[in-house]
XYZ file of C-alpha atoms in Angstrom:
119
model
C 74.913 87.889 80.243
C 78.436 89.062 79.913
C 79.897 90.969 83.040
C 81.583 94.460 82.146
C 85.191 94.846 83.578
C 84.057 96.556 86.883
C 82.062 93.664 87.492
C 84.047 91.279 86.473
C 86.555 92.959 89.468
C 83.726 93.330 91.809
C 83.366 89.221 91.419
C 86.783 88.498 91.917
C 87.297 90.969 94.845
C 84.112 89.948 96.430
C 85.159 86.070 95.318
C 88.427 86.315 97.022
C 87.367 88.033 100.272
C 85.137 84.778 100.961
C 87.598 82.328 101.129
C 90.556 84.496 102.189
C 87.666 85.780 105.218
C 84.927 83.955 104.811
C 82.878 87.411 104.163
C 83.005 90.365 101.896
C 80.874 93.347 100.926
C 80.090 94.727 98.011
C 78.627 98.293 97.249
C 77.996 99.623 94.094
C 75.228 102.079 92.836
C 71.700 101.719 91.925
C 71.977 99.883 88.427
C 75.447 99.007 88.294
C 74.539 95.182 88.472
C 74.998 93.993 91.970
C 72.272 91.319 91.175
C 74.283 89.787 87.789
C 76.733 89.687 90.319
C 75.612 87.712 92.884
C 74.443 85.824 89.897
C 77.751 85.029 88.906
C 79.176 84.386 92.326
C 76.297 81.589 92.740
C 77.070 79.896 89.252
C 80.710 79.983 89.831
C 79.783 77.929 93.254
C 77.943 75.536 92.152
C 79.803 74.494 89.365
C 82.907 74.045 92.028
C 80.816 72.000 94.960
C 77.742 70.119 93.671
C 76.207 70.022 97.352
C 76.609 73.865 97.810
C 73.625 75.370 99.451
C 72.618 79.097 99.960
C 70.388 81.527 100.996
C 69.902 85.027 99.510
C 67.867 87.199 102.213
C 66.093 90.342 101.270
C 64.117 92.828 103.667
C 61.297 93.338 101.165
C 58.443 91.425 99.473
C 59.186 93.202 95.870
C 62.830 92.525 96.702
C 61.370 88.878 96.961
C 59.516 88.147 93.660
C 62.613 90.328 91.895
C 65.436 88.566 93.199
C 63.956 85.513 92.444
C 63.228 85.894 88.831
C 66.496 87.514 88.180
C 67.800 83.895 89.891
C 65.846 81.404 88.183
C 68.178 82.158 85.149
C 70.393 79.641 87.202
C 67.759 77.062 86.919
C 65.759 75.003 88.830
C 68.364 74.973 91.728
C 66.703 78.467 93.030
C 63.442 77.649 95.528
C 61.633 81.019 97.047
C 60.551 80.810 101.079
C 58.293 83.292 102.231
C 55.127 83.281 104.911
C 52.858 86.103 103.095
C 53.520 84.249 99.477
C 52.326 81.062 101.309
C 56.140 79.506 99.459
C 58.340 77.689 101.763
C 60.477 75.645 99.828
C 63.973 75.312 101.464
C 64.730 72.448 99.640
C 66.830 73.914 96.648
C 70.263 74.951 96.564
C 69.616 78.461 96.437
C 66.248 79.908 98.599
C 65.638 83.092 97.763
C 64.055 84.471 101.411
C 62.311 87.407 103.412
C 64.534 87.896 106.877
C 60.982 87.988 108.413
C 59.723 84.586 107.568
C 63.114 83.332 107.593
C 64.977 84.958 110.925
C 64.118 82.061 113.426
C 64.536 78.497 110.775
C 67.413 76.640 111.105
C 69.044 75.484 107.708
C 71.569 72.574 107.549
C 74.970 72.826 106.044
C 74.781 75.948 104.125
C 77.326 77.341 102.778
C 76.853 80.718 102.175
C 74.461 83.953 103.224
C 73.937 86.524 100.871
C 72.365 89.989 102.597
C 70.538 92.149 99.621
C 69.546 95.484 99.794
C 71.532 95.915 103.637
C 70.218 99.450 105.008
């Protein structure tokens, strides 16, 4: 999918903030394409460090099965952990996980967290 020009500045803004403070935050509307976003962000990383590892949390089980669909366009690199789906794969590059089953594992060497849907 090809980014439009605000999200192609949302990516380099939010891009830049990480290494310059190792965090950012991005807001944007409803359907303005926060999740091609992250996408991008994620591709962009793992073509630059071939051991990169991450975890994209979401608050919600619809979140959950969304998220991770919309993900698995960056291949098998994308795992899902979640108690109530019975899927607790943390093996992948990318784990695409509910804060609740998630809050008290400890993952090695990760190098990024990705908050979704932050209320």
């Amino acid at each position: 999918m090809k980014l439009r020009e605000y999200q192609l500045e949302a990516l380099e803004c939010v891009w830049n903030d990480l290494f310059k403070n190792s965090e950012s935050l991005c807001v944007l509307p409803m359907g303005s394409g926060k999740t091609e976003i992250m996408i991008e962000i994620l591709r962009k990383a793992l073509s630059l460090k071939k051991d990169f590892r991450a975890v994209v949390l979401v608050n919600k089980i619809n979140l959950l099965d969304q998220t991770y669909r919309r993900f698995k366009v960056l291949g098998d690199c994308v795992s899902m952990f979640c108690g109530t789906r019975n899927k607790k794969d943390l093996t992948a590059q990318i784990t695409v996980a509910t804060i609740q089953s998630i809050h008290k594992i400890e993952i090695q060497s990760l190098n990024l967290i990705v908050l979704d849907e932050v209320h």
